[in-house]
mmCIF file of C-alpha atoms in Angstrom:
data_model
loop_
_atom_site.group_PDB
_atom_site.id
_atom_site.type_symbol
_atom_site.label_atom_id
_atom_site.label_comp_id
_atom_site.label_asym_id
_atom_site.label_seq_id
_atom_site.Cartn_x
_atom_site.Cartn_y
_atom_site.Cartn_z
ATOM 1 C CA MET A 992 0.000 0.000 0.000
ATOM 2 C CA SER A 993 1.350 3.437 -0.918
ATOM 3 C CA GLY A 994 2.016 6.067 1.719
ATOM 4 C CA VAL A 995 -0.925 8.169 0.533
ATOM 5 C CA ALA A 996 -3.303 5.195 0.540
ATOM 6 C CA LEU A 997 -2.076 4.144 4.001
ATOM 7 C CA SER A 998 -2.589 7.652 5.350
ATOM 8 C CA LEU A 999 -6.120 7.753 3.964
ATOM 9 C CA ALA A 1000 -6.876 4.337 5.448
ATOM 10 C CA VAL A 1001 -5.576 5.436 8.857
ATOM 11 C CA LEU A 1002 -7.593 8.666 8.656
ATOM 12 C CA ALA A 1003 -10.723 6.722 7.732
ATOM 13 C CA ALA A 1004 -10.213 4.349 10.673
ATOM 14 C CA VAL A 1005 -9.790 7.266 13.064
ATOM 15 C CA LEU A 1006 -12.945 8.957 11.787
ATOM 16 C CA VAL A 1007 -14.946 5.736 12.085
ATOM 17 C CA ALA A 1008 -13.650 5.114 15.618
ATOM 18 C CA ALA A 1009 -14.574 8.654 16.575
ATOM 19 C CA GLY A 1010 -18.066 8.221 15.208
ATOM 20 C CA ALA A 1011 -17.577 10.947 12.607
ATOM 21 C CA VAL A 1012 -18.233 8.467 9.785
ATOM 22 C CA ALA A 1013 -20.914 5.776 9.841
ATOM 23 C CA GLU A 1014 -19.464 2.558 8.392
ATOM 24 C CA TYR A 1015 -21.393 -0.568 7.466
ATOM 25 C CA ASN A 1016 -19.117 -3.572 6.952
ATOM 26 C CA VAL A 1017 -20.575 -6.369 4.807
ATOM 27 C CA VAL A 1018 -18.964 -8.972 7.107
ATOM 28 C CA ASP A 1019 -21.081 -7.675 9.978
ATOM 29 C CA TYR A 1020 -24.135 -8.543 7.880
ATOM 30 C CA GLY A 1021 -23.020 -12.093 7.144
ATOM 31 C CA ALA A 1022 -20.674 -11.855 4.161
ATOM 32 C CA ARG A 1023 -17.858 -14.378 4.222
ATOM 33 C CA PRO A 1024 -14.506 -13.611 2.546
ATOM 34 C CA ASP A 1025 -13.907 -17.284 1.774
ATOM 35 C CA GLY A 1026 -14.725 -17.203 -1.933
ATOM 36 C CA GLY A 1027 -17.323 -19.945 -1.548
ATOM 37 C CA SER A 1028 -20.447 -18.461 0.021
ATOM 38 C CA ASP A 1029 -22.809 -16.136 -1.836
ATOM 39 C CA SER A 1030 -22.612 -12.745 -0.112
ATOM 40 C CA ALA A 1031 -25.446 -11.064 -2.055
ATOM 41 C CA GLY A 1032 -27.803 -10.883 0.929
ATOM 42 C CA ALA A 1033 -25.147 -9.374 3.178
ATOM 43 C CA PHE A 1034 -24.109 -6.822 0.547
ATOM 44 C CA LEU A 1035 -27.704 -5.709 0.034
ATOM 45 C CA ALA A 1036 -28.310 -5.465 3.784
ATOM 46 C CA ALA A 1037 -25.175 -3.345 4.280
ATOM 47 C CA TRP A 1038 -26.238 -1.098 1.397
ATOM 48 C CA ALA A 1039 -29.729 -0.697 2.844
ATOM 49 C CA ALA A 1040 -28.239 0.387 6.165
ATOM 50 C CA ALA A 1041 -25.775 2.824 4.590
ATOM 51 C CA CYS A 1042 -28.343 4.188 2.145
ATOM 52 C CA GLY A 1043 -30.850 4.671 4.958
ATOM 53 C CA HIS A 1044 -28.392 6.567 7.184
ATOM 54 C CA ALA A 1045 -29.040 10.317 7.227
ATOM 55 C CA GLY A 1046 -26.192 11.493 9.474
ATOM 56 C CA ARG A 1047 -24.976 15.051 9.749
ATOM 57 C CA PRO A 1048 -25.259 17.371 6.721
ATOM 58 C CA GLY A 1049 -22.409 16.659 4.327
ATOM 59 C CA SER A 1050 -21.436 13.345 5.937
ATOM 60 C CA ARG A 1051 -21.208 10.251 3.748
ATOM 61 C CA PRO A 1052 -21.950 6.809 5.160
ATOM 62 C CA VAL A 1053 -19.574 4.049 4.065
ATOM 63 C CA MET A 1054 -20.396 0.547 2.887
ATOM 64 C CA ARG A 1055 -17.173 -1.386 3.502
ATOM 65 C CA VAL A 1056 -16.022 -4.522 1.672
ATOM 66 C CA PRO A 1057 -12.888 -5.630 3.573
ATOM 67 C CA ALA A 1058 -9.941 -7.669 2.308
ATOM 68 C CA GLY A 1059 -10.735 -11.148 1.043
ATOM 69 C CA ARG A 1060 -12.598 -12.796 -1.840
ATOM 70 C CA PHE A 1061 -16.369 -12.394 -1.877
ATOM 71 C CA LEU A 1062 -18.653 -14.371 -4.179
ATOM 72 C CA LEU A 1063 -21.573 -12.209 -5.287
ATOM 73 C CA SER A 1064 -24.339 -13.806 -7.365
ATOM 74 C CA LYS A 1065 -25.717 -10.389 -8.374
ATOM 75 C CA ALA A 1066 -26.699 -7.151 -6.651
ATOM 76 C CA TYR A 1067 -29.099 -4.319 -7.377
ATOM 77 C CA PHE A 1068 -28.236 -1.324 -5.186
ATOM 78 C CA LYS A 1069 -31.121 1.106 -5.366
ATOM 79 C CA GLY A 1070 -31.518 4.667 -4.102
ATOM 80 C CA PRO A 1071 -32.333 7.385 -3.517
ATOM 81 C CA CYS A 1072 -30.418 7.417 -0.250
ATOM 82 C CA ARG A 1073 -31.144 9.565 2.802
ATOM 83 C CA SER A 1074 -27.700 11.163 2.876
ATOM 84 C CA ALA A 1075 -27.737 14.060 0.438
ATOM 85 C CA ALA A 1076 -23.974 13.598 -0.013
ATOM 86 C CA GLY A 1077 -24.388 9.993 -1.174
ATOM 87 C CA VAL A 1078 -22.823 6.697 -0.088
ATOM 88 C CA VAL A 1079 -19.184 5.630 -0.316
ATOM 89 C CA VAL A 1080 -18.643 2.006 -1.372
ATOM 90 C CA ALA A 1081 -15.101 1.246 -0.163
ATOM 91 C CA ILE A 1082 -13.685 -2.038 -1.487
ATOM 92 C CA ASP A 1083 -10.461 -3.431 -0.048
ATOM 93 C CA GLY A 1084 -10.809 -6.961 -1.426
ATOM 94 C CA THR A 1085 -12.033 -8.767 -4.538
ATOM 95 C CA VAL A 1086 -15.675 -9.283 -5.455
ATOM 96 C CA PHE A 1087 -16.227 -11.972 -8.081
ATOM 97 C CA ALA A 1088 -19.158 -13.243 -10.117
ATOM 98 C CA PRO A 1089 -20.355 -16.817 -10.622
ATOM 99 C CA PRO A 1090 -19.840 -18.400 -14.074
ATOM 100 C CA ALA A 1091 -23.410 -17.433 -15.074
ATOM 101 C CA VAL A 1092 -25.468 -14.443 -13.922
ATOM 102 C CA ASP A 1093 -29.232 -14.397 -14.382
ATOM 103 C CA SER A 1094 -29.400 -10.715 -15.298
ATOM 104 C CA THR A 1095 -28.155 -8.249 -17.905
ATOM 105 C CA ALA A 1096 -26.177 -6.491 -15.143
ATOM 106 C CA TRP A 1097 -24.142 -8.143 -12.372
ATOM 107 C CA ILE A 1098 -23.686 -5.096 -10.103
ATOM 108 C CA MET A 1099 -26.133 -2.251 -10.650
ATOM 109 C CA PHE A 1100 -26.482 1.135 -8.947
ATOM 110 C CA HIS A 1101 -29.760 2.919 -9.688
ATOM 111 C CA TYR A 1102 -30.891 6.372 -8.477
ATOM 112 C CA ALA A 1103 -27.675 6.537 -6.415
ATOM 113 C CA ASP A 1104 -26.850 10.262 -6.460
ATOM 114 C CA GLY A 1105 -23.476 11.092 -4.905
ATOM 115 C CA LEU A 1106 -22.256 7.491 -5.153
ATOM 116 C CA ALA A 1107 -18.485 7.092 -4.678
ATOM 117 C CA ILE A 1108 -16.877 3.714 -5.450
ATOM 118 C CA ARG A 1109 -13.308 3.410 -4.189
ATOM 119 C CA GLY A 1110 -10.683 0.707 -4.687
ATOM 120 C CA GLY A 1111 -10.853 -3.041 -4.954
ATOM 121 C CA THR A 1112 -11.377 -5.500 -7.798
ATOM 122 C CA LEU A 1113 -14.577 -6.536 -9.556
ATOM 123 C CA ASP A 1114 -13.961 -9.827 -11.373
ATOM 124 C CA GLY A 1115 -16.671 -10.727 -13.887
ATOM 125 C CA GLN A 1116 -15.382 -14.306 -14.405
ATOM 126 C CA GLY A 1117 -16.239 -14.147 -18.097
ATOM 127 C CA ARG A 1118 -14.144 -16.969 -19.532
ATOM 128 C CA ALA A 1119 -16.846 -19.661 -19.446
ATOM 129 C CA HIS A 1120 -19.271 -17.278 -21.143
ATOM 130 C CA TRP A 1121 -16.770 -16.397 -23.882
ATOM 131 C CA ALA A 1122 -16.105 -20.098 -24.499
ATOM 132 C CA CYS A 1123 -19.830 -20.682 -24.906
ATOM 133 C CA LYS A 1124 -20.079 -17.819 -27.394
ATOM 134 C CA ALA A 1125 -17.152 -19.203 -29.358
ATOM 135 C CA ASP A 1126 -18.826 -22.624 -29.694
ATOM 136 C CA ALA A 1127 -21.162 -22.250 -32.661
ATOM 137 C CA GLY A 1128 -24.617 -23.671 -32.096
ATOM 138 C CA ARG A 1129 -24.605 -23.478 -28.311
ATOM 139 C CA ASP A 1130 -27.445 -21.708 -26.523
ATOM 140 C CA CYS A 1131 -25.610 -19.200 -24.338
ATOM 141 C CA PRO A 1132 -27.065 -16.895 -21.675
ATOM 142 C CA PRO A 1133 -27.038 -13.165 -22.486
ATOM 143 C CA GLY A 1134 -23.865 -11.284 -21.676
ATOM 144 C CA THR A 1135 -23.758 -9.469 -18.352
ATOM 145 C CA THR A 1136 -22.431 -5.958 -17.698
ATOM 146 C CA THR A 1137 -20.104 -5.962 -14.678
ATOM 147 C CA LEU A 1138 -20.849 -2.470 -13.307
ATOM 148 C CA ASP A 1139 -24.012 -0.689 -14.404
ATOM 149 C CA ILE A 1140 -24.571 2.874 -13.143
ATOM 150 C CA SER A 1141 -27.880 4.348 -14.271
ATOM 151 C CA GLN A 1142 -29.985 7.424 -13.550
ATOM 152 C CA SER A 1143 -27.475 8.579 -10.932
ATOM 153 C CA ASN A 1144 -25.882 12.018 -10.679
ATOM 154 C CA GLY A 1145 -22.637 13.236 -9.111
ATOM 155 C CA VAL A 1146 -20.984 9.812 -9.222
ATOM 156 C CA SER A 1147 -17.275 8.993 -8.968
ATOM 157 C CA VAL A 1148 -15.437 5.703 -9.531
ATOM 158 C CA LYS A 1149 -11.758 5.750 -8.553
ATOM 159 C CA ARG A 1150 -8.888 3.261 -8.228
ATOM 160 C CA VAL A 1151 -11.082 0.276 -9.140
ATOM 161 C CA THR A 1152 -9.929 -2.720 -11.209
ATOM 162 C CA LEU A 1153 -12.466 -4.472 -13.438
ATOM 163 C CA LEU A 1154 -11.513 -7.872 -14.837
ATOM 164 C CA ASP A 1155 -12.920 -10.275 -17.431
ATOM 165 C CA SER A 1156 -16.477 -9.063 -17.793
ATOM 166 C CA LYS A 1157 -18.951 -11.314 -19.550
ATOM 167 C CA ASN A 1158 -19.998 -8.278 -21.588
ATOM 168 C CA VAL A 1159 -19.429 -4.524 -21.097
ATOM 169 C CA HIS A 1160 -17.252 -3.772 -18.068
ATOM 170 C CA MET A 1161 -18.814 -0.437 -17.067
ATOM 171 C CA SER A 1162 -22.006 1.172 -18.343
ATOM 172 C CA ILE A 1163 -22.953 4.786 -17.599
ATOM 173 C CA TYR A 1164 -26.570 5.331 -18.613
ATOM 174 C CA ASP A 1165 -28.790 8.392 -18.176
ATOM 175 C CA CYS A 1166 -26.423 10.032 -15.661
ATOM 176 C CA ARG A 1167 -25.172 13.590 -15.067
ATOM 177 C CA GLY A 1168 -21.771 14.413 -13.636
ATOM 178 C CA VAL A 1169 -19.755 11.179 -13.559
ATOM 179 C CA THR A 1170 -15.987 10.931 -12.962
ATOM 180 C CA VAL A 1171 -14.022 7.746 -13.664
ATOM 181 C CA GLN A 1172 -10.408 8.126 -12.551
ATOM 182 C CA SER A 1173 -7.360 5.861 -12.144
ATOM 183 C CA VAL A 1174 -9.397 2.807 -13.114
ATOM 184 C CA ARG A 1175 -7.905 -0.322 -14.712
ATOM 185 C CA ILE A 1176 -10.000 -2.520 -17.024
ATOM 186 C CA VAL A 1177 -8.547 -5.801 -18.334
ATOM 187 C CA ALA A 1178 -9.820 -8.629 -20.549
ATOM 188 C CA PRO A 1179 -8.189 -10.686 -23.350
ATOM 189 C CA ALA A 1180 -8.058 -9.241 -26.863
ATOM 190 C CA ASP A 1181 -10.287 -12.049 -28.162
ATOM 191 C CA SER A 1182 -13.022 -11.700 -25.510
ATOM 192 C CA PRO A 1183 -16.240 -10.751 -27.347
ATOM 193 C CA ASN A 1184 -18.227 -7.559 -26.640
ATOM 194 C CA THR A 1185 -16.171 -6.647 -23.584
ATOM 195 C CA ASP A 1186 -16.186 -2.852 -24.023
ATOM 196 C CA GLY A 1187 -14.306 -1.031 -21.301
ATOM 197 C CA ILE A 1188 -16.680 1.886 -20.634
ATOM 198 C CA HIS A 1189 -19.928 2.577 -22.507
ATOM 199 C CA VAL A 1190 -21.603 5.977 -22.084
ATOM 200 C CA GLN A 1191 -25.145 6.705 -23.281
ATOM 201 C CA LEU A 1192 -27.806 9.348 -22.616
ATOM 202 C CA SER A 1193 -25.368 10.981 -20.185
ATOM 203 C CA SER A 1194 -23.636 14.349 -19.831
ATOM 204 C CA ARG A 1195 -20.665 15.845 -17.985
ATOM 205 C CA VAL A 1196 -18.719 12.588 -17.956
ATOM 206 C CA ARG A 1197 -14.954 12.598 -17.264
ATOM 207 C CA ILE A 1198 -12.719 9.575 -17.849
ATOM 208 C CA LEU A 1199 -9.266 10.382 -16.505
ATOM 209 C CA SER A 1200 -5.913 8.567 -16.123
ATOM 210 C CA THR A 1201 -7.452 5.207 -16.899
ATOM 211 C CA THR A 1202 -5.964 2.092 -18.552
ATOM 212 C CA ILE A 1203 -8.187 -0.151 -20.664
ATOM 213 C CA GLY A 1204 -7.329 -3.301 -22.610
ATOM 214 C CA THR A 1205 -10.237 -5.512 -23.733
ATOM 215 C CA GLY A 1206 -11.757 -7.325 -26.719
ATOM 216 C CA ASP A 1207 -13.928 -4.409 -27.849
ATOM 217 C CA ASP A 1208 -14.025 -0.592 -27.609
ATOM 218 C CA CYS A 1209 -11.937 0.920 -24.828
ATOM 219 C CA VAL A 1210 -14.549 3.678 -24.581
ATOM 220 C CA SER A 1211 -17.758 3.837 -26.608
ATOM 221 C CA MET A 1212 -20.250 6.690 -26.679
ATOM 222 C CA GLY A 1213 -23.829 6.055 -27.750
ATOM 223 C CA PRO A 1214 -26.834 8.275 -28.518
ATOM 224 C CA GLY A 1215 -27.564 11.180 -26.198
ATOM 225 C CA THR A 1216 -23.996 11.610 -24.964
ATOM 226 C CA SER A 1217 -22.691 15.155 -24.401
ATOM 227 C CA ASP A 1218 -19.951 17.103 -22.629
ATOM 228 C CA VAL A 1219 -17.470 14.247 -22.303
ATOM 229 C CA LEU A 1220 -13.780 14.626 -21.430
ATOM 230 C CA ILE A 1221 -11.426 11.670 -21.933
ATOM 231 C CA ARG A 1222 -7.898 12.531 -20.793
ATOM 232 C CA ASN A 1223 -4.711 10.533 -20.166
ATOM 233 C CA ILE A 1224 -6.195 7.218 -21.240
ATOM 234 C CA ARG A 1225 -4.159 4.172 -22.294
ATOM 235 C CA CYS A 1226 -6.031 1.913 -24.685
ATOM 236 C CA GLY A 1227 -5.071 -1.502 -26.052
ATOM 237 C CA PRO A 1228 -5.759 -4.154 -26.948
ATOM 238 C CA GLY A 1229 -9.267 -3.450 -28.153
ATOM 239 C CA HIS A 1230 -11.204 -1.563 -30.799
ATOM 240 C CA GLY A 1231 -10.138 1.956 -29.825
ATOM 241 C CA ILE A 1232 -12.180 4.997 -28.795
ATOM 242 C CA SER A 1233 -15.532 5.110 -30.574
ATOM 243 C CA ILE A 1234 -18.489 7.393 -31.041
ATOM 244 C CA GLY A 1235 -21.312 5.123 -32.161
ATOM 245 C CA SER A 1236 -22.671 3.220 -33.679
ATOM 246 C CA LEU A 1237 -25.414 5.801 -34.207
ATOM 247 C CA GLY A 1238 -28.515 5.949 -36.371
ATOM 248 C CA GLY A 1239 -29.581 2.383 -35.794
ATOM 249 C CA GLU A 1240 -33.032 3.434 -34.599
ATOM 250 C CA ALA A 1241 -35.340 6.342 -35.378
ATOM 251 C CA GLY A 1242 -35.464 9.217 -32.903
ATOM 252 C CA GLU A 1243 -32.004 8.811 -31.394
ATOM 253 C CA GLU A 1244 -30.447 11.824 -29.683
ATOM 254 C CA GLY A 1245 -27.171 13.157 -31.038
ATOM 255 C CA VAL A 1246 -23.648 13.235 -29.617
ATOM 256 C CA ARG A 1247 -21.979 16.589 -28.943
ATOM 257 C CA ASN A 1248 -19.063 18.240 -27.170
ATOM 258 C CA VAL A 1249 -16.625 15.340 -26.830
ATOM 259 C CA THR A 1250 -12.921 15.929 -26.105
ATOM 260 C CA VAL A 1251 -10.255 13.219 -26.198
ATOM 261 C CA GLU A 1252 -6.782 14.437 -25.280
ATOM 262 C CA ARG A 1253 -3.426 12.961 -24.275
ATOM 263 C CA ALA A 1254 -4.418 9.417 -25.192
ATOM 264 C CA ALA A 1255 -2.114 6.508 -26.117
ATOM 265 C CA LEU A 1256 -3.413 3.629 -28.231
ATOM 266 C CA THR A 1257 -1.412 0.461 -28.860
ATOM 267 C CA GLY A 1258 -2.267 -2.433 -31.168
ATOM 268 C CA THR A 1259 -5.958 -1.584 -31.395
ATOM 269 C CA GLN A 1260 -8.275 -2.482 -34.279
ATOM 270 C CA ASN A 1261 -9.265 1.176 -34.607
ATOM 271 C CA GLY A 1262 -7.914 4.392 -33.176
ATOM 272 C CA LEU A 1263 -10.336 7.317 -33.149
ATOM 273 C CA ARG A 1264 -13.593 6.172 -34.722
ATOM 274 C CA ILE A 1265 -17.006 7.654 -35.498
ATOM 275 C CA LYS A 1266 -19.444 5.024 -36.740
ATOM 276 C CA THR A 1267 -23.026 5.326 -37.999
ATOM 277 C CA TRP A 1268 -25.445 2.878 -39.541
ATOM 278 C CA GLY A 1269 -26.084 3.116 -43.279
ATOM 279 C CA LYS A 1270 -29.729 3.904 -42.547
ATOM 280 C CA PRO A 1271 -31.790 7.084 -43.140
ATOM 281 C CA ASN A 1272 -32.526 7.608 -39.424
ATOM 282 C CA ARG A 1273 -31.707 11.197 -38.458
ATOM 283 C CA GLY A 1274 -29.033 12.073 -35.918
ATOM 284 C CA SER A 1275 -25.961 14.212 -35.361
ATOM 285 C CA VAL A 1276 -22.378 14.296 -34.122
ATOM 286 C CA THR A 1277 -20.890 17.739 -33.542
ATOM 287 C CA GLY A 1278 -18.240 19.529 -31.498
ATOM 288 C CA VAL A 1279 -15.661 16.723 -31.264
ATOM 289 C CA THR A 1280 -11.930 17.259 -30.637
ATOM 290 C CA PHE A 1281 -9.193 14.609 -30.684
ATOM 291 C CA SER A 1282 -5.831 16.058 -29.639
ATOM 292 C CA ARG A 1283 -2.346 14.978 -28.544
ATOM 293 C CA VAL A 1284 -2.922 11.308 -29.325
ATOM 294 C CA THR A 1285 -0.139 8.747 -29.825
ATOM 295 C CA MET A 1286 -0.707 5.533 -31.771
ATOM 296 C CA ARG A 1287 1.475 2.439 -32.082
ATOM 297 C CA GLY A 1288 0.526 -0.297 -34.536
ATOM 298 C CA VAL A 1289 -3.110 0.795 -34.796
ATOM 299 C CA HIS A 1290 -4.993 -0.740 -37.737
ATOM 300 C CA ASN A 1291 -7.283 2.198 -38.568
ATOM 301 C CA PRO A 1292 -5.891 5.212 -36.714
ATOM 302 C CA ILE A 1293 -8.485 7.801 -37.826
ATOM 303 C CA VAL A 1294 -11.740 6.534 -39.257
ATOM 304 C CA VAL A 1295 -15.249 7.798 -39.933
ATOM 305 C CA ASP A 1296 -17.538 5.029 -41.199
ATOM 306 C CA GLN A 1297 -21.069 6.030 -42.152
ATOM 307 C CA ASN A 1298 -21.803 2.795 -43.992
ATOM 308 C CA TYR A 1299 -21.953 0.378 -41.084
ATOM 309 C CA CYS A 1300 -24.393 -2.411 -41.984
ATOM 310 C CA PRO A 1301 -23.429 -5.935 -40.825
ATOM 311 C CA GLY A 1302 -24.629 -8.503 -43.312
ATOM 312 C CA ASP A 1303 -25.916 -5.730 -45.605
ATOM 313 C CA VAL A 1304 -29.436 -6.165 -44.269
ATOM 314 C CA LYS A 1305 -32.079 -3.562 -43.392
ATOM 315 C CA CYS A 1306 -30.021 -0.661 -44.753
ATOM 316 C CA PRO A 1307 -32.052 0.779 -47.653
ATOM 317 C CA GLY A 1308 -29.710 2.623 -49.960
ATOM 318 C CA LYS A 1309 -26.950 2.413 -47.313
ATOM 319 C CA SER A 1310 -27.054 6.193 -46.877
ATOM 320 C CA SER A 1311 -26.727 7.434 -43.309
ATOM 321 C CA GLY A 1312 -29.065 10.114 -42.034
ATOM 322 C CA VAL A 1313 -26.598 11.144 -39.296
ATOM 323 C CA GLN A 1314 -24.940 14.541 -39.865
ATOM 324 C CA ILE A 1315 -21.314 14.728 -38.667
ATOM 325 C CA SER A 1316 -19.820 18.216 -38.350
ATOM 326 C CA ASP A 1317 -17.222 20.299 -36.488
ATOM 327 C CA VAL A 1318 -14.656 17.549 -35.806
ATOM 328 C CA SER A 1319 -10.981 18.390 -35.121
ATOM 329 C CA TYR A 1320 -7.906 16.150 -35.169
ATOM 330 C CA GLU A 1321 -4.860 17.885 -33.678
ATOM 331 C CA ASP A 1322 -1.309 16.744 -32.861
ATOM 332 C CA ILE A 1323 -1.745 13.057 -33.632
ATOM 333 C CA GLU A 1324 1.332 10.936 -34.289
ATOM 334 C CA GLY A 1325 2.469 7.329 -34.496
ATOM 335 C CA THR A 1326 2.299 4.238 -36.661
ATOM 336 C CA SER A 1327 -0.490 2.587 -38.605
ATOM 337 C CA ALA A 1328 -0.710 -1.181 -39.104
ATOM 338 C CA THR A 1329 -2.513 -0.602 -42.430
ATOM 339 C CA PRO A 1330 -1.598 1.527 -45.485
ATOM 340 C CA VAL A 1331 -4.613 3.842 -45.030
ATOM 341 C CA ALA A 1332 -4.221 5.786 -41.791
ATOM 342 C CA VAL A 1333 -6.999 8.341 -42.333
ATOM 343 C CA ARG A 1334 -10.336 7.224 -43.766
ATOM 344 C CA PHE A 1335 -13.375 9.505 -43.963
ATOM 345 C CA ASP A 1336 -16.187 7.459 -45.534
ATOM 346 C CA CYS A 1337 -19.119 9.815 -45.052
ATOM 347 C CA SER A 1338 -22.766 9.760 -46.062
ATOM 348 C CA GLY A 1339 -23.728 10.707 -49.599
ATOM 349 C CA SER A 1340 -26.979 12.271 -48.428
ATOM 350 C CA ASN A 1341 -25.450 13.972 -45.348
ATOM 351 C CA PRO A 1342 -21.780 14.728 -46.111
ATOM 352 C CA CYS A 1343 -19.338 15.401 -43.284
ATOM 353 C CA THR A 1344 -18.586 19.114 -42.868
ATOM 354 C CA GLY A 1345 -16.212 21.244 -40.835
ATOM 355 C CA PHE A 1346 -13.473 18.624 -40.439
ATOM 356 C CA ARG A 1347 -10.094 20.044 -39.391
ATOM 357 C CA LEU A 1348 -6.701 18.329 -39.463
ATOM 358 C CA SER A 1349 -3.680 19.938 -37.790
ATOM 359 C CA ASN A 1350 -0.212 18.473 -37.229
ATOM 360 C CA ILE A 1351 -0.846 14.844 -38.121
ATOM 361 C CA SER A 1352 2.095 12.432 -38.502
ATOM 362 C CA LEU A 1353 1.176 8.798 -39.130
ATOM 363 C CA THR A 1354 3.427 6.318 -40.928
ATOM 364 C CA TYR A 1355 3.038 2.781 -42.266
ATOM 365 C CA ARG A 1356 6.142 0.558 -42.256
ATOM 366 C CA ASP A 1357 8.445 3.577 -42.101
ATOM 367 C CA ARG A 1358 6.701 5.138 -45.084
ATOM 368 C CA THR A 1359 4.048 7.806 -45.394
ATOM 369 C CA ALA A 1360 0.591 6.326 -44.977
ATOM 370 C CA ARG A 1361 -2.370 7.184 -47.193
ATOM 371 C CA SER A 1362 -5.668 8.974 -46.630
ATOM 372 C CA LEU A 1363 -9.021 8.388 -48.307
ATOM 373 C CA CYS A 1364 -12.034 10.698 -48.296
ATOM 374 C CA ARG A 1365 -15.563 10.335 -49.576
ATOM 375 C CA ASN A 1366 -18.245 12.991 -49.055
ATOM 376 C CA ALA A 1367 -16.080 14.891 -46.551
ATOM 377 C CA ASP A 1368 -15.261 18.591 -46.485
ATOM 378 C CA GLY A 1369 -12.867 20.524 -44.276
ATOM 379 C CA SER A 1370 -9.386 21.993 -43.973
ATOM 380 C CA ALA A 1371 -5.824 21.097 -43.020
ATOM 381 C CA SER A 1372 -3.068 23.127 -41.394
ATOM 382 C CA GLY A 1373 0.468 22.593 -40.186
ATOM 383 C CA VAL A 1374 2.256 19.386 -41.123
ATOM 384 C CA VAL A 1375 -0.291 16.757 -42.191
ATOM 385 C CA SER A 1376 1.038 13.319 -43.116
ATOM 386 C CA PRO A 1377 -0.547 11.426 -44.758
ATOM 387 C CA GLN A 1378 -1.458 14.291 -47.070
ATOM 388 C CA SER A 1379 -4.964 15.506 -46.399
ATOM 389 C CA CYS A 1380 -7.677 14.364 -48.809
ATOM 390 C CA LEU A 1381 -10.115 17.034 -47.610
#
């Protein structure tokens, strides 16, 4: 344990002993750190006690998961809680899932304003599920999201490790004001649909100083996402940082005001991607900035794909109705694993507009890479290599 972490732990113990902080330890409610007994009932009881504690104004009750390995079948932690400041879920040990979970989410927090999750490991135990998916013809249970945070405001998740989810590792849905910081997310490169963090119908989301390596997108942003900052992220393996796919259904909200800066991507299938279905459903992406990004061996470093249509079914005319505009790529350097490092494949009926490239340096096998543009308009400044096709 680092000196800072030790000092915080000592301070927390002193405050609890002095009665300044109300702490509810899951072991006191029957949880057993032996890795063999289902602790779901004890976890829910400890949450109910912490969530029902009012305390002094500004105080935050603590639900404590001590050191050890805790089997958790599934848990639905529901608010709103009495403390206006929210509940701290402090995890010192490892919480792990059974091989199969009878739910689309393993651990879910709902209406939990002010929630703060700190430390520990959440192990989704996804390997049996991935093996089932890889065996053609088998009837597999639906994938399960490890950590689902929905309709909760003012949330923070810090210093947590998420391992081997059966599906998405962390979902942020219909939330306002969420910070994810110093989080580590790990799954094998061939694990299916194991996105690191998926954000949808949410605003004011910050993902900071986080490392993600999975079998799908490191971060994906779906319809209704706005005011997102992704800074100091390390991504790989995986499918990169993605906006979309969008336009799959009628009436989807757009994506706006997204900033990705000081990111490093290594060996990913894509780098910085915007993806929309080749369908006429209306939508928009606007106000996006990618800056100070380093890539190493990335297969499609910069890509806009408005012709996404797996199997070429249900995409009449394959023309996207999503309008993409005001997108900047600044100070991006590194190596591409494919000859085409910049690909803007935009909609014929809704061309991309207001694209800006500035100081781009991407090479392929020690040579200048290529760029391809279709239905895209914009400008380039500074040194741009490959040469801009805008």
